[in-house]
Short mmCIF file of N, CA, C and O in Angstrom, two decimals:
data_model
loop_
_atom_site.label_atom_id
_atom_site.label_comp_id
_atom_site.label_asym_id
_atom_site.label_seq_id
_atom_site.Cartn_x
_atom_site.Cartn_y
_atom_site.Cartn_z
N UNK V 1 -15.66 15.16 -11.64
CA UNK V 1 -15.55 14.15 -10.67
C UNK V 1 -13.98 14.24 -10.17
O UNK V 1 -13.23 14.10 -11.16
N UNK V 2 -13.73 14.46 -9.08
CA UNK V 2 -12.26 14.48 -8.56
C UNK V 2 -11.64 13.00 -8.70
O UNK V 2 -12.36 11.99 -8.36
N UNK V 3 -10.43 12.93 -9.02
CA UNK V 3 -9.57 11.46 -9.16
C UNK V 3 -9.35 11.21 -7.78
O UNK V 3 -8.96 11.93 -6.94
N UNK V 4 -9.38 9.98 -7.68
CA UNK V 4 -8.85 9.39 -6.23
C UNK V 4 -7.80 8.38 -6.56
O UNK V 4 -7.78 7.82 -7.65
N UNK V 5 -6.77 8.44 -5.74
CA UNK V 5 -5.55 7.73 -5.77
C UNK V 5 -5.39 6.82 -4.67
O UNK V 5 -5.65 7.22 -3.37
N UNK V 6 -4.73 5.66 -4.90
CA UNK V 6 -4.61 4.75 -3.68
C UNK V 6 -2.95 4.73 -3.64
O UNK V 6 -2.06 4.92 -4.64
N UNK V 7 -2.52 4.33 -2.46
CA UNK V 7 -0.95 4.52 -2.28
C UNK V 7 -0.48 3.11 -2.87
O UNK V 7 -0.85 2.01 -2.73
N UNK V 8 0.67 3.37 -3.66
CA UNK V 8 1.18 2.19 -4.51
C UNK V 8 2.37 1.82 -3.69
O UNK V 8 3.17 2.74 -3.07
N UNK V 9 2.66 0.52 -3.52
CA UNK V 9 3.60 -0.10 -2.70
C UNK V 9 4.23 -1.40 -3.63
O UNK V 9 3.29 -2.33 -3.82
N UNK V 10 5.32 -1.12 -3.85
CA UNK V 10 6.03 -2.45 -4.61
C UNK V 10 5.88 -3.75 -3.94
O UNK V 10 5.84 -4.71 -4.70
N UNK V 11 5.70 -3.78 -2.72
CA UNK V 11 5.82 -5.11 -1.90
C UNK V 11 4.60 -5.75 -2.19
O UNK V 11 4.52 -7.04 -2.19
N UNK V 12 3.56 -5.04 -2.77
CA UNK V 12 2.29 -5.83 -3.23
C UNK V 12 2.46 -6.69 -4.56
O UNK V 12 1.63 -7.52 -4.95
N UNK V 13 3.77 -6.35 -5.21
CA UNK V 13 3.95 -6.94 -6.50
C UNK V 13 5.18 -7.80 -6.55
O UNK V 13 5.37 -8.52 -7.40
N UNK V 14 5.82 -7.93 -5.36
CA UNK V 14 6.84 -8.92 -5.24
C UNK V 14 6.49 -10.25 -4.61
O UNK V 14 6.78 -10.60 -3.60
N UNK V 15 5.85 -11.00 -5.54
CA UNK V 15 5.10 -12.38 -5.10
C UNK V 15 6.06 -13.55 -5.24
O UNK V 15 5.99 -14.46 -4.54
N UNK V 16 6.70 -13.56 -6.36
CA UNK V 16 7.44 -14.66 -6.82
C UNK V 16 9.05 -14.48 -6.73
O UNK V 16 9.43 -13.49 -6.60
N UNK V 17 9.81 -15.42 -6.70
CA UNK V 17 11.22 -15.29 -6.59
C UNK V 17 11.75 -14.64 -7.99
O UNK V 17 12.74 -13.89 -7.85
N UNK V 18 11.10 -14.90 -8.90
CA UNK V 18 11.39 -14.30 -10.16
C UNK V 18 11.10 -12.78 -10.14
O UNK V 18 11.93 -11.94 -10.65
N UNK V 19 10.03 -12.29 -9.54
CA UNK V 19 9.77 -10.84 -9.22
C UNK V 19 10.81 -10.26 -8.46
O UNK V 19 11.18 -9.07 -8.87
N UNK V 20 11.18 -11.07 -7.44
CA UNK V 20 12.29 -10.55 -6.54
C UNK V 20 13.54 -10.35 -7.35
O UNK V 20 14.36 -9.33 -7.07
N UNK V 21 13.91 -11.18 -7.92
CA UNK V 21 15.19 -11.39 -8.83
C UNK V 21 15.22 -10.09 -9.79
O UNK V 21 16.25 -9.35 -9.90
N UNK V 22 14.22 -10.11 -10.64
CA UNK V 22 14.10 -8.81 -11.58
C UNK V 22 14.31 -7.47 -10.78
O UNK V 22 14.87 -6.48 -11.46
N UNK V 23 13.67 -7.45 -9.70
CA UNK V 23 13.62 -6.05 -9.09
C UNK V 23 15.01 -5.91 -8.62
O UNK V 23 15.35 -4.69 -8.49
N UNK V 24 15.61 -6.87 -7.97
CA UNK V 24 16.95 -6.67 -7.38
C UNK V 24 17.99 -6.34 -8.56
O UNK V 24 18.92 -5.47 -8.49
N UNK V 25 17.72 -7.05 -9.76
CA UNK V 25 18.65 -6.78 -10.83
C UNK V 25 18.48 -5.30 -11.26
O UNK V 25 19.43 -4.62 -11.71
N UNK V 26 17.28 -4.84 -11.37
CA UNK V 26 17.00 -3.52 -11.96
C UNK V 26 17.70 -2.49 -10.97
O UNK V 26 18.25 -1.47 -11.51
N UNK V 27 17.49 -2.68 -9.66
CA UNK V 27 18.11 -1.87 -8.79
C UNK V 27 19.50 -1.67 -8.83
O UNK V 27 20.26 -0.73 -8.78
N UNK V 28 20.28 -3.00 -9.02
CA UNK V 28 21.56 -3.07 -9.11
C UNK V 28 22.04 -2.10 -10.47
O UNK V 28 23.26 -1.53 -10.63
N UNK V 29 21.33 -2.49 -11.69
CA UNK V 29 21.70 -1.76 -12.80
C UNK V 29 21.47 -0.24 -12.62
O UNK V 29 22.24 0.44 -13.21
N UNK V 30 20.45 0.28 -11.98
CA UNK V 30 20.29 1.58 -11.81
C UNK V 30 20.99 2.22 -10.50
O UNK V 30 20.83 3.56 -10.52
N UNK V 31 21.62 1.51 -9.67
CA UNK V 31 22.23 2.09 -8.64
C UNK V 31 23.26 3.15 -8.94
O UNK V 31 24.21 3.02 -9.80
N UNK V 32 23.22 4.37 -8.16
CA UNK V 32 24.48 5.40 -8.57
C UNK V 32 25.81 5.16 -8.15
O UNK V 32 26.63 5.84 -8.47
N UNK V 33 25.93 3.93 -7.43
CA UNK V 33 27.23 3.56 -7.22
C UNK V 33 27.58 3.65 -5.71
O UNK V 33 28.78 3.16 -5.12
N UNK V 34 26.40 4.10 -4.95
CA UNK V 34 26.71 3.98 -3.43
C UNK V 34 25.89 2.87 -2.90
O UNK V 34 25.85 2.92 -1.47
N UNK V 35 25.35 2.09 -3.49
CA UNK V 35 24.43 1.12 -2.89
C UNK V 35 23.09 1.37 -2.34
O UNK V 35 22.43 0.58 -2.06
N UNK V 36 22.62 2.71 -2.76
CA UNK V 36 21.43 3.18 -2.14
C UNK V 36 20.20 2.31 -2.66
O UNK V 36 19.25 1.95 -1.87
N UNK V 37 20.16 2.24 -4.12
CA UNK V 37 18.97 1.55 -4.54
C UNK V 37 19.01 0.02 -4.19
O UNK V 37 17.93 -0.55 -4.15
N UNK V 38 20.21 -0.50 -4.15
CA UNK V 38 20.24 -1.92 -3.74
C UNK V 38 19.58 -2.09 -2.30
O UNK V 38 18.81 -3.12 -2.16
N UNK V 39 20.10 -1.27 -1.44
CA UNK V 39 19.64 -1.39 -0.25
C UNK V 39 18.16 -1.07 -0.02
O UNK V 39 17.42 -1.88 0.68
N UNK V 40 17.52 -0.12 -0.80
CA UNK V 40 16.23 0.34 -0.79
C UNK V 40 15.39 -1.01 -1.33
O UNK V 40 14.32 -1.42 -0.80
N UNK V 41 15.96 -1.72 -2.45
CA UNK V 41 15.29 -2.96 -2.97
C UNK V 41 15.38 -3.92 -2.07
O UNK V 41 14.27 -4.66 -1.84
N UNK V 42 16.45 -4.09 -1.35
CA UNK V 42 16.38 -5.18 -0.23
C UNK V 42 15.43 -4.91 0.94
O UNK V 42 14.69 -5.81 1.50
N UNK V 43 15.18 -3.63 1.09
CA UNK V 43 14.31 -3.27 2.26
C UNK V 43 12.88 -3.54 1.89
O UNK V 43 12.09 -4.08 2.48
N UNK V 44 12.54 -3.34 0.53
CA UNK V 44 11.31 -3.64 0.03
C UNK V 44 10.97 -5.09 -0.28
O UNK V 44 9.93 -5.69 0.19
N UNK V 45 12.02 -5.94 -0.54
CA UNK V 45 11.83 -7.28 -0.49
C UNK V 45 11.67 -7.91 0.87
O UNK V 45 10.94 -8.71 1.01
N UNK V 46 12.53 -7.49 1.71
CA UNK V 46 12.24 -7.86 3.20
C UNK V 46 10.92 -7.67 3.63
O UNK V 46 10.42 -8.35 4.43
N UNK V 47 10.42 -6.42 3.24
CA UNK V 47 8.91 -6.07 3.86
C UNK V 47 7.91 -6.90 3.16
O UNK V 47 6.96 -7.30 3.55
N UNK V 48 8.24 -7.35 1.89
CA UNK V 48 7.27 -8.03 1.06
C UNK V 48 7.27 -9.47 1.59
O UNK V 48 6.29 -10.17 1.64
N UNK V 49 8.32 -10.16 2.24
CA UNK V 49 8.62 -11.36 2.73
C UNK V 49 8.21 -11.18 4.20
O UNK V 49 7.66 -10.14 4.51
N UNK V 50 8.62 -12.18 4.96
CA UNK V 50 8.32 -12.17 6.54
C UNK V 50 9.66 -11.46 7.03
O UNK V 50 10.53 -12.25 7.12
N UNK V 51 9.58 -10.28 7.40
CA UNK V 51 10.73 -9.65 7.92
C UNK V 51 11.28 -10.44 9.18
O UNK V 51 12.59 -10.36 9.37
N UNK V 52 10.55 -10.74 10.15
CA UNK V 52 10.99 -11.30 11.20
C UNK V 52 11.66 -12.71 10.90
O UNK V 52 12.65 -13.05 11.41
N UNK V 53 11.16 -13.54 10.00
CA UNK V 53 11.81 -14.77 9.66
C UNK V 53 13.01 -14.53 8.96
O UNK V 53 14.10 -15.17 9.25
N UNK V 54 13.04 -13.51 7.95
CA UNK V 54 14.23 -13.19 7.32
C UNK V 54 15.26 -12.77 8.20
O UNK V 54 16.58 -13.11 8.09
N UNK V 55 15.17 -11.85 9.35
CA UNK V 55 16.04 -11.27 10.29
C UNK V 55 16.65 -12.55 10.84
O UNK V 55 17.82 -12.76 11.31
N UNK V 56 15.86 -13.63 11.40
CA UNK V 56 16.20 -14.83 11.99
C UNK V 56 17.22 -15.53 11.17
O UNK V 56 18.33 -16.03 11.62
N UNK V 57 16.93 -15.67 9.84
CA UNK V 57 17.75 -16.41 9.05
C UNK V 57 18.97 -15.72 8.75
O UNK V 57 20.04 -16.23 8.53
N UNK V 58 19.01 -14.49 8.71
CA UNK V 58 20.31 -13.56 8.61
C UNK V 58 21.13 -13.53 9.88
O UNK V 58 22.33 -13.28 9.71
N UNK V 59 20.44 -13.76 11.12
CA UNK V 59 21.28 -13.86 12.21
C UNK V 59 21.16 -12.29 12.75
O UNK V 59 22.00 -11.92 13.64
N UNK V 60 20.04 -11.60 12.78
CA UNK V 60 19.94 -10.21 13.15
C UNK V 60 18.60 -10.16 13.92
O UNK V 60 17.71 -11.16 13.70
N UNK V 61 18.49 -9.38 14.64
CA UNK V 61 17.04 -8.91 15.28
C UNK V 61 16.25 -8.32 14.07
O UNK V 61 16.83 -7.76 13.06
N UNK V 62 14.90 -8.24 14.17
CA UNK V 62 14.04 -7.61 13.32
C UNK V 62 14.44 -6.12 13.19
O UNK V 62 14.47 -5.55 12.22
N UNK V 63 14.59 -5.47 14.29
CA UNK V 63 14.90 -4.12 14.54
C UNK V 63 16.21 -3.82 13.96
O UNK V 63 16.40 -2.77 13.07
N UNK V 64 17.00 -4.80 14.07
CA UNK V 64 18.42 -4.69 13.60
C UNK V 64 18.43 -4.46 12.01
O UNK V 64 19.14 -3.62 11.14
N UNK V 65 17.60 -5.57 11.37
CA UNK V 65 17.44 -5.59 9.95
C UNK V 65 16.78 -4.21 9.43
O UNK V 65 17.09 -3.77 8.34
N UNK V 66 15.48 -3.90 10.09
CA UNK V 66 14.96 -2.63 9.62
C UNK V 66 15.91 -1.48 9.59
O UNK V 66 15.91 -0.80 8.67
N UNK V 67 16.77 -1.41 10.70
CA UNK V 67 17.74 -0.28 10.69
C UNK V 67 18.62 -0.36 9.53
O UNK V 67 19.02 0.80 9.02
N UNK V 68 19.30 -1.52 9.45
CA UNK V 68 20.34 -1.76 8.30
C UNK V 68 19.71 -1.32 7.12
O UNK V 68 20.51 -0.84 6.19
N UNK V 69 18.39 -1.63 6.74
CA UNK V 69 18.01 -1.62 5.44
C UNK V 69 16.96 -0.07 5.29
O UNK V 69 16.57 0.10 4.09
N UNK V 70 17.17 0.63 6.50
CA UNK V 70 16.30 1.95 6.40
C UNK V 70 17.09 3.02 5.34
O UNK V 70 18.26 2.86 5.05
N UNK V 71 16.53 4.26 5.31
CA UNK V 71 16.78 5.17 4.42
C UNK V 71 18.35 5.58 4.91
O UNK V 71 19.13 6.10 4.06
N UNK V 72 18.57 5.59 6.30
CA UNK V 72 19.56 6.04 6.86
C UNK V 72 20.57 4.85 7.19
O UNK V 72 21.70 5.12 7.83
N UNK V 73 20.27 3.67 6.76
CA UNK V 73 20.98 2.59 7.19
C UNK V 73 22.20 2.42 6.25
O UNK V 73 22.31 2.94 5.10
N UNK V 74 23.28 1.47 6.59
CA UNK V 74 24.40 1.31 5.94
C UNK V 74 24.98 -0.10 6.20
O UNK V 74 25.81 -0.16 6.81
N UNK V 75 24.20 -1.10 5.53
CA UNK V 75 24.43 -2.20 5.73
C UNK V 75 25.91 -2.74 5.34
O UNK V 75 26.25 -2.26 4.26
N UNK V 76 26.48 -3.50 6.09
CA UNK V 76 27.88 -4.08 5.61
C UNK V 76 27.64 -5.27 4.36
O UNK V 76 26.59 -5.52 4.10
N UNK V 77 28.76 -5.17 3.64
CA UNK V 77 28.64 -6.12 2.39
C UNK V 77 28.35 -7.63 2.96
O UNK V 77 27.58 -8.22 2.30
N UNK V 78 28.90 -7.99 4.15
CA UNK V 78 28.52 -9.26 4.92
C UNK V 78 27.23 -9.25 5.05
O UNK V 78 26.55 -10.34 4.73
N UNK V 79 26.38 -8.28 5.40
CA UNK V 79 24.99 -8.30 5.74
C UNK V 79 24.38 -8.31 4.51
O UNK V 79 23.40 -9.36 4.36
N UNK V 80 24.67 -7.61 3.45
CA UNK V 80 23.89 -7.77 2.09
C UNK V 80 23.99 -9.30 1.60
O UNK V 80 23.04 -9.78 1.12
N UNK V 81 25.03 -9.97 1.59
CA UNK V 81 25.47 -11.27 1.21
C UNK V 81 24.41 -12.32 2.07
O UNK V 81 23.81 -13.13 1.53
N UNK V 82 24.45 -12.02 3.26
CA UNK V 82 23.58 -12.84 4.16
C UNK V 82 22.13 -12.74 3.82
O UNK V 82 21.41 -13.72 3.78
N UNK V 83 21.66 -11.57 3.49
CA UNK V 83 20.32 -11.26 3.09
C UNK V 83 19.99 -11.91 1.88
O UNK V 83 19.06 -12.64 1.72
N UNK V 84 20.79 -11.69 0.67
CA UNK V 84 20.51 -12.41 -0.48
C UNK V 84 20.59 -13.83 -0.47
O UNK V 84 19.71 -14.60 -1.04
N UNK V 85 21.63 -14.26 0.50
CA UNK V 85 21.61 -15.81 0.65
C UNK V 85 20.26 -16.43 1.38
O UNK V 85 19.59 -17.44 0.93
N UNK V 86 19.83 -15.48 2.20
CA UNK V 86 18.70 -15.92 3.06
C UNK V 86 17.33 -15.83 2.03
O UNK V 86 16.36 -16.57 2.42
N UNK V 87 17.48 -15.15 1.09
CA UNK V 87 16.25 -14.94 0.01
C UNK V 87 16.30 -15.79 -1.01
O UNK V 87 15.69 -16.17 -1.86
N UNK V 88 17.34 -16.98 -0.78
CA UNK V 88 17.76 -17.81 -1.79
C UNK V 88 18.38 -17.51 -3.12
O UNK V 88 18.20 -18.03 -4.06
N UNK V 89 19.02 -16.41 -3.09
CA UNK V 89 19.60 -15.80 -4.27
C UNK V 89 21.27 -15.96 -3.92
O UNK V 89 21.71 -15.88 -2.86
N UNK V 90 22.00 -15.67 -5.15
CA UNK V 90 23.39 -15.47 -5.05
C UNK V 90 23.71 -14.28 -5.78
O UNK V 90 23.19 -13.78 -6.85
N UNK V 91 24.82 -13.73 -5.34
CA UNK V 91 25.23 -12.38 -5.86
C UNK V 91 26.26 -12.92 -6.81
O UNK V 91 27.21 -13.54 -6.53
N UNK V 92 26.16 -12.34 -8.31
CA UNK V 92 27.32 -12.77 -9.18
C UNK V 92 27.64 -11.47 -9.75
O UNK V 92 26.95 -10.49 -10.06
N UNK V 93 28.91 -11.55 -10.19
CA UNK V 93 29.43 -10.42 -10.83
C UNK V 93 29.92 -10.99 -12.32
O UNK V 93 30.53 -11.85 -12.56
N UNK V 94 29.49 -10.38 -13.29
CA UNK V 94 29.85 -10.61 -14.75
C UNK V 94 30.43 -9.46 -15.50
O UNK V 94 30.34 -8.25 -15.16
N UNK V 95 31.07 -9.99 -16.44
CA UNK V 95 31.65 -8.80 -17.39
C UNK V 95 30.83 -8.70 -18.72
O UNK V 95 30.12 -9.54 -18.90
#
């Protein structure tokens, strides 16, 4: 009997604020230093939420937010801060 697989999408599992926090923390810990995993995680989180509503809260168009968080996107630090704040989170640096 052949195996069948379904497409796995992390957005199906980012249901609570705690899920989002742990996911973003893991991305920050594993990021290679170029922000690519953080950007990708923010993209996943935005897709799991309401992208249009998040874009409005950030002060961007939906298309602009998609572009900033895409594989080829390069969001500014200010954009990342606005996104995390719109998600109800704070960026913290600890030693």
